[in-house]
Coordinates of C-alpha atoms and ligand atoms in Angstrom, one line a residue:
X163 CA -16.8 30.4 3.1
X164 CA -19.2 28.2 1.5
X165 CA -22.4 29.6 -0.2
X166 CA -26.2 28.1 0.6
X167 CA -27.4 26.0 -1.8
X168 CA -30.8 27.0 -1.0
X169 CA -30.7 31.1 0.0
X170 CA -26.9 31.6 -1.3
X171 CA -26.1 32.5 3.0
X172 CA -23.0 31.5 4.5
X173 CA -23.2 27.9 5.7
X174 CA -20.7 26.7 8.3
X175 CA -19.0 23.8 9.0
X176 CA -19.9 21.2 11.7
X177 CA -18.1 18.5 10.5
X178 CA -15.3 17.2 8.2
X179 CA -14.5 14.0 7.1
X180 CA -11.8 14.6 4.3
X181 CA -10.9 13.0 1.0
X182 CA -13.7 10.2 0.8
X183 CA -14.6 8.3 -2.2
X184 CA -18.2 7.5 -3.7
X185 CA -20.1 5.6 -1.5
X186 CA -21.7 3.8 -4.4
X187 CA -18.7 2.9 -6.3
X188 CA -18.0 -0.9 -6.2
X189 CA -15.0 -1.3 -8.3
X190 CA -12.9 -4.7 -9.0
X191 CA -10.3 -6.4 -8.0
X192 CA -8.6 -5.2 -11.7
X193 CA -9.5 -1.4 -11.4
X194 CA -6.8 -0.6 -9.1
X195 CA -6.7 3.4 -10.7
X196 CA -6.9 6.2 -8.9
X197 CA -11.0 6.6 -7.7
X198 CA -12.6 9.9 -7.8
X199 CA -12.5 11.6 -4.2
X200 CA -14.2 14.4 -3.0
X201 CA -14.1 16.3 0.4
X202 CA -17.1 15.4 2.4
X203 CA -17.7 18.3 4.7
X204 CA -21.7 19.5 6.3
X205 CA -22.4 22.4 7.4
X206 CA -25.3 24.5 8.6
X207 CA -27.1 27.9 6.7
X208 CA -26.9 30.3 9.6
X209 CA -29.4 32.5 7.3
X210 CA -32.5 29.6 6.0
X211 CA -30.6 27.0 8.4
X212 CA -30.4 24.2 5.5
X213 CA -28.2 21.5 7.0
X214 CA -25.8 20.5 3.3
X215 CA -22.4 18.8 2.0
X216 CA -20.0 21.9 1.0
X217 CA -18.7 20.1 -1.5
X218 CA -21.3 18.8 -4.8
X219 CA -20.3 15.6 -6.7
X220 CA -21.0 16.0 -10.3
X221 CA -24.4 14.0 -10.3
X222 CA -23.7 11.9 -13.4
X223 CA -20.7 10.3 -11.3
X224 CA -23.2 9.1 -8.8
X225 CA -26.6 8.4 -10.5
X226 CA -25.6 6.1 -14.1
X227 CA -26.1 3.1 -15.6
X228 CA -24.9 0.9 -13.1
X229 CA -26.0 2.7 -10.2
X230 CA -26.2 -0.6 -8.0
X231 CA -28.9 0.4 -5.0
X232 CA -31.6 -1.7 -5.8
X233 CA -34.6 -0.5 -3.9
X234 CA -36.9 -3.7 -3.8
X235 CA -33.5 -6.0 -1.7
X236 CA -35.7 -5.4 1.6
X237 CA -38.5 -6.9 2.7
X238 CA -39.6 -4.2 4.7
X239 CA -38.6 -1.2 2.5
X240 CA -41.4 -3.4 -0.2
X241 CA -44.1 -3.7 2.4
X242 CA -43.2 0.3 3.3
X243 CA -43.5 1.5 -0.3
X244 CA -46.5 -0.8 -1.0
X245 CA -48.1 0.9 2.1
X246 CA -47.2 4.2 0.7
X247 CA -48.6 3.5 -2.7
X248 CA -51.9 1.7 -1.2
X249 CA -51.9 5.5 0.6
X250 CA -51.5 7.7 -2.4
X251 CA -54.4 5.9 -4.3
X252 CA -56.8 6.0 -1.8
X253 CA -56.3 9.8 -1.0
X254 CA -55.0 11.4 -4.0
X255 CA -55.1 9.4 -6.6
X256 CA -59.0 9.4 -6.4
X257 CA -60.3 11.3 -9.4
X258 CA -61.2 10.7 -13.1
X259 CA -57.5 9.5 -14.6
X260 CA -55.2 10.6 -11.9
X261 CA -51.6 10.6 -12.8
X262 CA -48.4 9.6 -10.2
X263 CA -44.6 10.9 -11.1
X264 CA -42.4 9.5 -8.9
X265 CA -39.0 11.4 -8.9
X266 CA -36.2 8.3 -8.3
X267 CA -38.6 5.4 -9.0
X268 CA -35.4 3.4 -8.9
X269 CA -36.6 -0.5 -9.5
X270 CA -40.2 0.5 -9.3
X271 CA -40.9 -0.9 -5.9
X272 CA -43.7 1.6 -5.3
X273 CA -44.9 2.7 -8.9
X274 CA -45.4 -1.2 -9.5
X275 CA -48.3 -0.5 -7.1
X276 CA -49.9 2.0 -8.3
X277 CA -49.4 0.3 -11.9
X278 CA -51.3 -2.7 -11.1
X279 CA -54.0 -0.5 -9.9
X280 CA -54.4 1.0 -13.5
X281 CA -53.3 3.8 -12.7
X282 CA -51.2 6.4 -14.7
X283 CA -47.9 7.2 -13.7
X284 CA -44.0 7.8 -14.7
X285 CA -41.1 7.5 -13.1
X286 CA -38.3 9.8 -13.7
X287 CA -35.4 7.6 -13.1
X288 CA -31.6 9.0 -14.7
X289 CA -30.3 5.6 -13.4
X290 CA -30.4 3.3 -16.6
X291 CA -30.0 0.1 -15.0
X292 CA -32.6 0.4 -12.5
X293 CA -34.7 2.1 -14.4
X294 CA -34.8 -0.8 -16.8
X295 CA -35.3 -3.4 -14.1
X296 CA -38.8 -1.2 -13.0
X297 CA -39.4 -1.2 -17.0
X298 CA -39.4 -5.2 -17.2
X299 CA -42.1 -5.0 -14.5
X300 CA -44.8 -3.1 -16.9
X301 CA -43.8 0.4 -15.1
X302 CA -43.4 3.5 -17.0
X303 CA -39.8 5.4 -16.9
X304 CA -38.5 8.5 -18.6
X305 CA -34.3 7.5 -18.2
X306 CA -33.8 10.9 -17.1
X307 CA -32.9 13.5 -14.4
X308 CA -35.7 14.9 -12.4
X309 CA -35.7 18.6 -13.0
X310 CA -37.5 22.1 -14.1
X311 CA -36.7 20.9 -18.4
X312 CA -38.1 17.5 -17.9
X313 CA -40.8 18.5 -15.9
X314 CA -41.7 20.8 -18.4
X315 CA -41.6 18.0 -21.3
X316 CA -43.4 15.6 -19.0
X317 CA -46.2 18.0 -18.6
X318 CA -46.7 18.9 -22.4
X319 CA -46.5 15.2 -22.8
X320 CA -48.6 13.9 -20.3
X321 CA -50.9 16.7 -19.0
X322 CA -50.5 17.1 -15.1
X323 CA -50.1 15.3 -12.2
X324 CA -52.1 14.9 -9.0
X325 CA -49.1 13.6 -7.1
X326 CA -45.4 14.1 -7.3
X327 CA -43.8 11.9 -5.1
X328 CA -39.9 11.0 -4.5
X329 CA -38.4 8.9 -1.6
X330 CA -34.8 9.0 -0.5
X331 CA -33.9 10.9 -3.7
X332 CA -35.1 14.9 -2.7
X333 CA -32.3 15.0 -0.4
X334 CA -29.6 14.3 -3.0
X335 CA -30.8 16.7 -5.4
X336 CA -28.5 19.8 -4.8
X337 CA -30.6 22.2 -7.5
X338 CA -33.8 22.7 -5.6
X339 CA -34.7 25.4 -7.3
X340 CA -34.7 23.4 -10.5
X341 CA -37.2 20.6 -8.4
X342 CA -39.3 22.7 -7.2
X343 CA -40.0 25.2 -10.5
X344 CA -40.6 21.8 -11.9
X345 CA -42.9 21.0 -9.7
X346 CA -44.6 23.9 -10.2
X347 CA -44.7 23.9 -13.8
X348 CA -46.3 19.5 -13.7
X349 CA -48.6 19.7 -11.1
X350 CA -52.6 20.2 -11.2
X351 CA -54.0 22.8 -9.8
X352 CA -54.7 21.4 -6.2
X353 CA -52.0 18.4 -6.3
X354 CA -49.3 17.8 -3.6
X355 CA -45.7 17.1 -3.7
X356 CA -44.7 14.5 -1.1
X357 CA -41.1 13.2 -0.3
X358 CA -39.6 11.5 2.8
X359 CA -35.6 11.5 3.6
X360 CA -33.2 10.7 6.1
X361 CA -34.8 13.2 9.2
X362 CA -31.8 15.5 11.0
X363 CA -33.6 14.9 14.3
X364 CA -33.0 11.3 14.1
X365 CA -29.6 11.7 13.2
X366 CA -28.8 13.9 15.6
X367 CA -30.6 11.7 18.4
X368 CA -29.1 8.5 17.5
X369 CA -25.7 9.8 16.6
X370 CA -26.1 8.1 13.0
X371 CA -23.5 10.0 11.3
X372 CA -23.2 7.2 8.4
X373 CA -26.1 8.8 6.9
X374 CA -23.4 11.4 5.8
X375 CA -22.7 10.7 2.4
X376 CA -21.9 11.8 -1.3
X377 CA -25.7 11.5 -2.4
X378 CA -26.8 12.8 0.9
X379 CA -26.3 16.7 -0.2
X380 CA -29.2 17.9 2.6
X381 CA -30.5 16.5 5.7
X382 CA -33.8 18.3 6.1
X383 CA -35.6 19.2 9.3
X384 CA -39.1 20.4 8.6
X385 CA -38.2 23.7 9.4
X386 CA -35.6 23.9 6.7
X387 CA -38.0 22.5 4.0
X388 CA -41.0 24.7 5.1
X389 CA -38.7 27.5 4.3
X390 CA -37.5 26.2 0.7
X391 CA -41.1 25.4 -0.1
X392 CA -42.3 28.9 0.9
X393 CA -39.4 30.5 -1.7
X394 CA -40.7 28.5 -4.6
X395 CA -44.5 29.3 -3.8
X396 CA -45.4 26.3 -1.9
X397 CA -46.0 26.0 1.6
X398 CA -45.1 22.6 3.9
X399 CA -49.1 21.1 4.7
X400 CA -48.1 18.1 6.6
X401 CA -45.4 15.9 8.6
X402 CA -45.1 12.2 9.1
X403 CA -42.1 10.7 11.0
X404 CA -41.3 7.4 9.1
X405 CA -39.5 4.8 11.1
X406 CA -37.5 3.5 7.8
X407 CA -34.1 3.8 7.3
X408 CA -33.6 4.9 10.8
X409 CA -35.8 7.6 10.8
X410 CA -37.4 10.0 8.3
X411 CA -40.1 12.2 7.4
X412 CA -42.5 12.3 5.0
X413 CA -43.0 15.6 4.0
X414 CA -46.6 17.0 1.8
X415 CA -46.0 19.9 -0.1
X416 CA -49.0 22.2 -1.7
X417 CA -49.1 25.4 -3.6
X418 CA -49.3 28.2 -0.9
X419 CA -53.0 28.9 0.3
X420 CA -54.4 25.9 -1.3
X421 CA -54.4 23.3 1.9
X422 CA -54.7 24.3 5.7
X423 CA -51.1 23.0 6.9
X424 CA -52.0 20.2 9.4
X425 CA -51.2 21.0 13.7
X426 CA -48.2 18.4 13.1
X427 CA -46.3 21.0 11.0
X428 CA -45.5 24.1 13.7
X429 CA -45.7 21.2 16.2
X430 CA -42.5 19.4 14.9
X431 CA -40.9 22.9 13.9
X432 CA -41.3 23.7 17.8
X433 CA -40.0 20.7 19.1
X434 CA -36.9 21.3 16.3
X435 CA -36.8 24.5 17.8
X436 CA -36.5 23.3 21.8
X437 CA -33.8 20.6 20.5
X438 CA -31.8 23.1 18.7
X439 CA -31.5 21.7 16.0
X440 CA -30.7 24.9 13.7
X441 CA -28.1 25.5 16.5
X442 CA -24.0 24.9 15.2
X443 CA -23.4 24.0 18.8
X444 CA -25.8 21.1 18.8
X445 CA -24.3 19.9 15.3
X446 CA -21.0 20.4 16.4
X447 CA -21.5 18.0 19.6
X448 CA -22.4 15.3 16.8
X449 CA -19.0 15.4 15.7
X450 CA -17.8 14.9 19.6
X451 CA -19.8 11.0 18.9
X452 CA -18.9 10.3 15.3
X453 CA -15.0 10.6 16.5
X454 CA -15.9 8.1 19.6
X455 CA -17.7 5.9 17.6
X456 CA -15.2 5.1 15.1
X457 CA -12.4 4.9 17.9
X458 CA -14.1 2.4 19.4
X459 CA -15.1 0.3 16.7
X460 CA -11.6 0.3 15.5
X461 CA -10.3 -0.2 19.2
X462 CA -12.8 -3.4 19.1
X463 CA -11.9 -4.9 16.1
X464 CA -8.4 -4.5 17.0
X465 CA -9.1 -5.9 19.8
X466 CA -11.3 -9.4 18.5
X467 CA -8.2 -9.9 15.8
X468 CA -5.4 -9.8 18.1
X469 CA -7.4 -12.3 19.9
X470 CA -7.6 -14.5 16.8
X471 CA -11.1 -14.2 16.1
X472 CA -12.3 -13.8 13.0
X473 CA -15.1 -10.5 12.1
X474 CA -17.2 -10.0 9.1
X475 CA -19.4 -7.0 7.9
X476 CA -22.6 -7.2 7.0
X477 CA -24.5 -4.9 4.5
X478 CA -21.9 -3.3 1.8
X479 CA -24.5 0.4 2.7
X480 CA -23.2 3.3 1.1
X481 CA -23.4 4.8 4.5
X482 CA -20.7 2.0 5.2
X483 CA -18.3 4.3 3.0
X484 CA -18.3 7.2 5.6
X485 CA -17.5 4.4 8.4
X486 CA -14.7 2.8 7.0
X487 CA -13.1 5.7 5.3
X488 CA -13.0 7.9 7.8
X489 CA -12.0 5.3 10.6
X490 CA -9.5 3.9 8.7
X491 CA -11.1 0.0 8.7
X492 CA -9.6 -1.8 5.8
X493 CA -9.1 -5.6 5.1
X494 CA -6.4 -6.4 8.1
X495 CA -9.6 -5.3 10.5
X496 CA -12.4 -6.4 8.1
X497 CA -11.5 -8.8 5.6
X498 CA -14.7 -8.8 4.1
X499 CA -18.1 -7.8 3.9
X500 CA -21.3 -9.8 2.9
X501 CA -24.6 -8.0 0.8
X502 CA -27.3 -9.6 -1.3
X503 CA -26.7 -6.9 -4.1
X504 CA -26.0 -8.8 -7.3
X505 CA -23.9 -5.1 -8.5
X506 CA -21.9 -5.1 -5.1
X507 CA -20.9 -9.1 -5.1
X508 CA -17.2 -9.7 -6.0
X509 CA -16.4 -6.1 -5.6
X510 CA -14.7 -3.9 -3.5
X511 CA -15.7 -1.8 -1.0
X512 CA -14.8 2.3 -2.0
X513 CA -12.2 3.3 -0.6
X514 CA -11.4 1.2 2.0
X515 CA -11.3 -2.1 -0.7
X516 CA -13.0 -4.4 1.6
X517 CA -13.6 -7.5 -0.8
X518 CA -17.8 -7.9 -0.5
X519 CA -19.0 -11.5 -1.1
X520 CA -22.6 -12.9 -1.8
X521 CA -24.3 -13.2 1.7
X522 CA -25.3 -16.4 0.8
X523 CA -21.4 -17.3 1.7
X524 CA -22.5 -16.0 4.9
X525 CA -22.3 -19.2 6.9
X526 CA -19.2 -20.9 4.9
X527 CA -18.3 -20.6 7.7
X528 CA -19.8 -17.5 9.6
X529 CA -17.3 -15.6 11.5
X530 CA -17.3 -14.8 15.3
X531 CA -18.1 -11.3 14.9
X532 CA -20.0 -9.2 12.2
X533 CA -20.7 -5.7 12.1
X534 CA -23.9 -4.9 10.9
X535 CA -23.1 -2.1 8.4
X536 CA -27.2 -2.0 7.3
X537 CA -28.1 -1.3 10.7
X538 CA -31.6 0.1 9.6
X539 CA -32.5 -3.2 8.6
X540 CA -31.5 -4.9 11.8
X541 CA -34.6 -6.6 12.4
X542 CA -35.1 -8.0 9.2
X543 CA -31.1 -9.4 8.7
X544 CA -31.5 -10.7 12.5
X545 CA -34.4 -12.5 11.5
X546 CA -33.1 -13.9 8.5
X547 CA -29.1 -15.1 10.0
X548 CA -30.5 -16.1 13.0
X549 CA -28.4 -19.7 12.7
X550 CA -25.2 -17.1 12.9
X551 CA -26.5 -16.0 16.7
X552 CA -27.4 -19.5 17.3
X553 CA -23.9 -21.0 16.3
X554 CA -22.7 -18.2 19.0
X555 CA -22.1 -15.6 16.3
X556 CA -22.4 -11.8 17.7
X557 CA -23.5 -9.0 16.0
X558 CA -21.6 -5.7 16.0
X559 CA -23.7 -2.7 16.1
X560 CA -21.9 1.3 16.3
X561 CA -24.8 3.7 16.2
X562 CA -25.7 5.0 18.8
X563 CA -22.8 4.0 20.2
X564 CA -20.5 0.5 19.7
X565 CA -21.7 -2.7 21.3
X566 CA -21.6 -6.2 21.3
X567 CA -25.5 -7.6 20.8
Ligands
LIG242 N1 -36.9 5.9 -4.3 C1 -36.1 4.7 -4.1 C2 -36.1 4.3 -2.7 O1 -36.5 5.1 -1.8 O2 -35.6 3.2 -2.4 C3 -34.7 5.0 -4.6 C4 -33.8 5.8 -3.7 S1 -32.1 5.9 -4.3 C5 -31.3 6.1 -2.8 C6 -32.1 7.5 -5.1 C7 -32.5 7.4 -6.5 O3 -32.7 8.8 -7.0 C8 -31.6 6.7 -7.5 O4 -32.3 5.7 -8.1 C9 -31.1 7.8 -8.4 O5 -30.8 7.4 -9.7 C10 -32.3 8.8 -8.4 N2 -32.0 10.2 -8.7 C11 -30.9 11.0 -8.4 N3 -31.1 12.2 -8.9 C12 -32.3 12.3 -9.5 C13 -33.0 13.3 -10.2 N4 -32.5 14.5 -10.4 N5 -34.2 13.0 -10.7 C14 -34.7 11.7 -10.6 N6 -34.1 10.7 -9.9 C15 -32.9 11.0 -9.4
LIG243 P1 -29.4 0.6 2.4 O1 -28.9 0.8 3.8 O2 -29.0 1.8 1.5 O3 -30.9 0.3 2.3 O4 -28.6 -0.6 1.8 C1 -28.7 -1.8 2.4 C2 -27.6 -2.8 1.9 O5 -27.7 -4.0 2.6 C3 -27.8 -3.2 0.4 O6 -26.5 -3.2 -0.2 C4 -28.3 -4.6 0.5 C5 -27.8 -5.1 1.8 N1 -28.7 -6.0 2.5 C6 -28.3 -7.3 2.7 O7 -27.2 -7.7 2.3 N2 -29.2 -8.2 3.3 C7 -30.4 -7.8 3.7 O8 -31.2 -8.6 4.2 C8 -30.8 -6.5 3.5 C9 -32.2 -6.0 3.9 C10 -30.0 -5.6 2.9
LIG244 ZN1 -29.6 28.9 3.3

């Protein structure tokens, strides 16, 4: 029995995907030793109904130096966090010398926002390499984990902050009692904690099991985090649905009592509720889709290269990791996949040891088929290969379900 990360009750399985590697690890053609695996299993808290992995990677495996997500590669995911910064100051950021701490500023997409605006901020970044990239760009960075010590040093440094705000990083953060006692301990009187991650609901709707991952340790609904907020004295004030990275929400966090929760909060709760979403039977029907999926796509690609056609991937996604691995998709089906990630190029893809190659090579020459691996930036990768559907390329998609485009 595994133990809830959050309330220490028993958290059951829904799904289990074995021995998988580090969905961030690119290694090279040379570094042929054994890589670190871990089992990647997810269950569900029957007591505070947390959705979690049940097994933790050590975090300095996953978030070092050469951590190679760079946040600013999308278009859209700048305009988002521009947005989202633009937001902050206008609301939040409003008094006499406000100060921002972003928790994972990564490159400094958004904290290069609210820099230029002359405001004050940090970002708390353990990532090295990243973290230096957002440094080059005039933001401030503290190379360093997130938690209840550094929050603690950041506050006796800096005073405290108005705004705490993290995106894509709560939900890999296993020790959210450390988070949110930091929290506590750097924000002002009044101030708000706001994060947005990968939403269950959309998961669950869109059968988008490749959000399953090493750094994915939770996938939050907003009933789940209203009830870790509420055990570290804060109380879930408001809700967005975001429709990045195929679907999250923005969650606003305020000491309890000190904000009037918006409608939008027991409103999303009950509509978690009529979905049953805390339910194991609804979680466990998710695993009845990821095992179709991956048949499928493998029965497809089987399929195109027995034909003689040649297939591509496209987007070397961590999420890819989950795909490949656990359908078995190695070179003989994919002999390669393209990305734009300077950290990813002439590596291999974990696990699986897909060669990845500069998408620029994309059209030397393109391939029949490619399967979009960074499906949550469909719009913006169809935009910018559009010659591939012209020449008569097609585009691979497996979420919700396999299909030719
Ligand atoms: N916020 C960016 C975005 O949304 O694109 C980056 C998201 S990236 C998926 C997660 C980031 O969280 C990484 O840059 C990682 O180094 C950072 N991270 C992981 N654990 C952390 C912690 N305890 N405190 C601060 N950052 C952390
Ligand atoms: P993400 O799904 O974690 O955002 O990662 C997206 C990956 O896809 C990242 O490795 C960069 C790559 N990518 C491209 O290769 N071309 C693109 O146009 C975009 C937006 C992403
Ligand atoms: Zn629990």
């Amino acid at each position: 029995m595994s133990k809830c990360r959050v309330c220490e009750g028993e958290v059951r399985k829904f799904f289990d995907f074995g021995k998988q590697p580090l969905s961030d690890t690119f290694l090279t053609e040379q570094e042929s030793g054994e890589a670190y695996h871990f089992r990647l299993a997810v269950g569900l808290c029957t007591r505070c109904t947390m959705v979690q992995l049940l097994e933790e990677v050590p975090r300095d495996r996953m978030f070092h130096h050469d951590y190679p997500y760079h946040s600013s590669g999308s278009r859209r995911m700048r305009e988002h966090f521009a947005q989202t910064a633009r937001d902050l100051l206008a609301t939040e950021l409003t008094g006499e010398d406000p100060f921002c701490v972003e928790i994972g500023s990564n490159d400094g997409v958004m904290l290069g926002v609210i820099k230029d605006a002359g405001v004050r901020h940090l970002g708390v970044e353990p990532s090295g390499g990243v973290a230096e990239l957002a440094r080059k760009d005039g933001v401030r960075v503290r190379t360093d984990f997130f938690e209840e010590t550094t929050a603690r040093l950041i506050a006796g440094e800096d005073g405290p902050a108005d705004v705490i705000y993290a995106a894509n990083t709560i939900c890999h953060i296993p020790y959210l009692d450390s988070i949110f006692r930091g929290v506590d301990a750097l924000l002002r009187p009044g101030g708000v904690f706001v994060f947005e991650d990968p939403y269950l609901g959309d998961i669950v709707e869109r059968n988008t099991f490749d959000q399953i991952y090493d750094e994915h340790f939770f996938l939050f609904t907003a009933r789940s985090v209203r009830g870790v907020a509420h055990r570290f004295g804060f109380e879930l004030v408001d809700v967005h649905r975001l429709p990045v990275h195929g679907g999250e929400v923005r969650y606003t966090i305020a000491r309890r009592g000190e904000r009037a929760p918006s409608p939008a909060v027991p409103a999303l709760i009950a509509e978690e509720t009529s979905r049953g979403l805390a339910e194991l039977g609804t979680l466990e029907k998710l695993g009845d889709g990821i095992d179709r999926i991956c048949a499928d796509l493998v029965a497809l690609l089987r399929d195109l290269r027995g034909r003689g056609l040649s297939v591509a991937g496209y987007g070397a996604t961590a999420k890819s990791a989950t795909v490949t691995n656990y359908a078995g998709i190695g070179p003989d089906l994919l002999p390669c996949v393209y990305d734009t990630t300077p950290a990813k190029i002439g590596r291999l893809m974990p696990g699986s040891r897909i060669p990845i190659r500069s998408a620029e090579e994309f059209g030397r020459p393109y391939p029949d088929y490619a399967v979009l691996f960074a499906w949550n930036h469909t719009e913006e990768i169809l935009a910018k290969e559009e010659e591939f559907a012209a020449q008569g390329g097609r585009w691979i998609v497996y979420v919700p379900e396999v299909r030719v485009l």
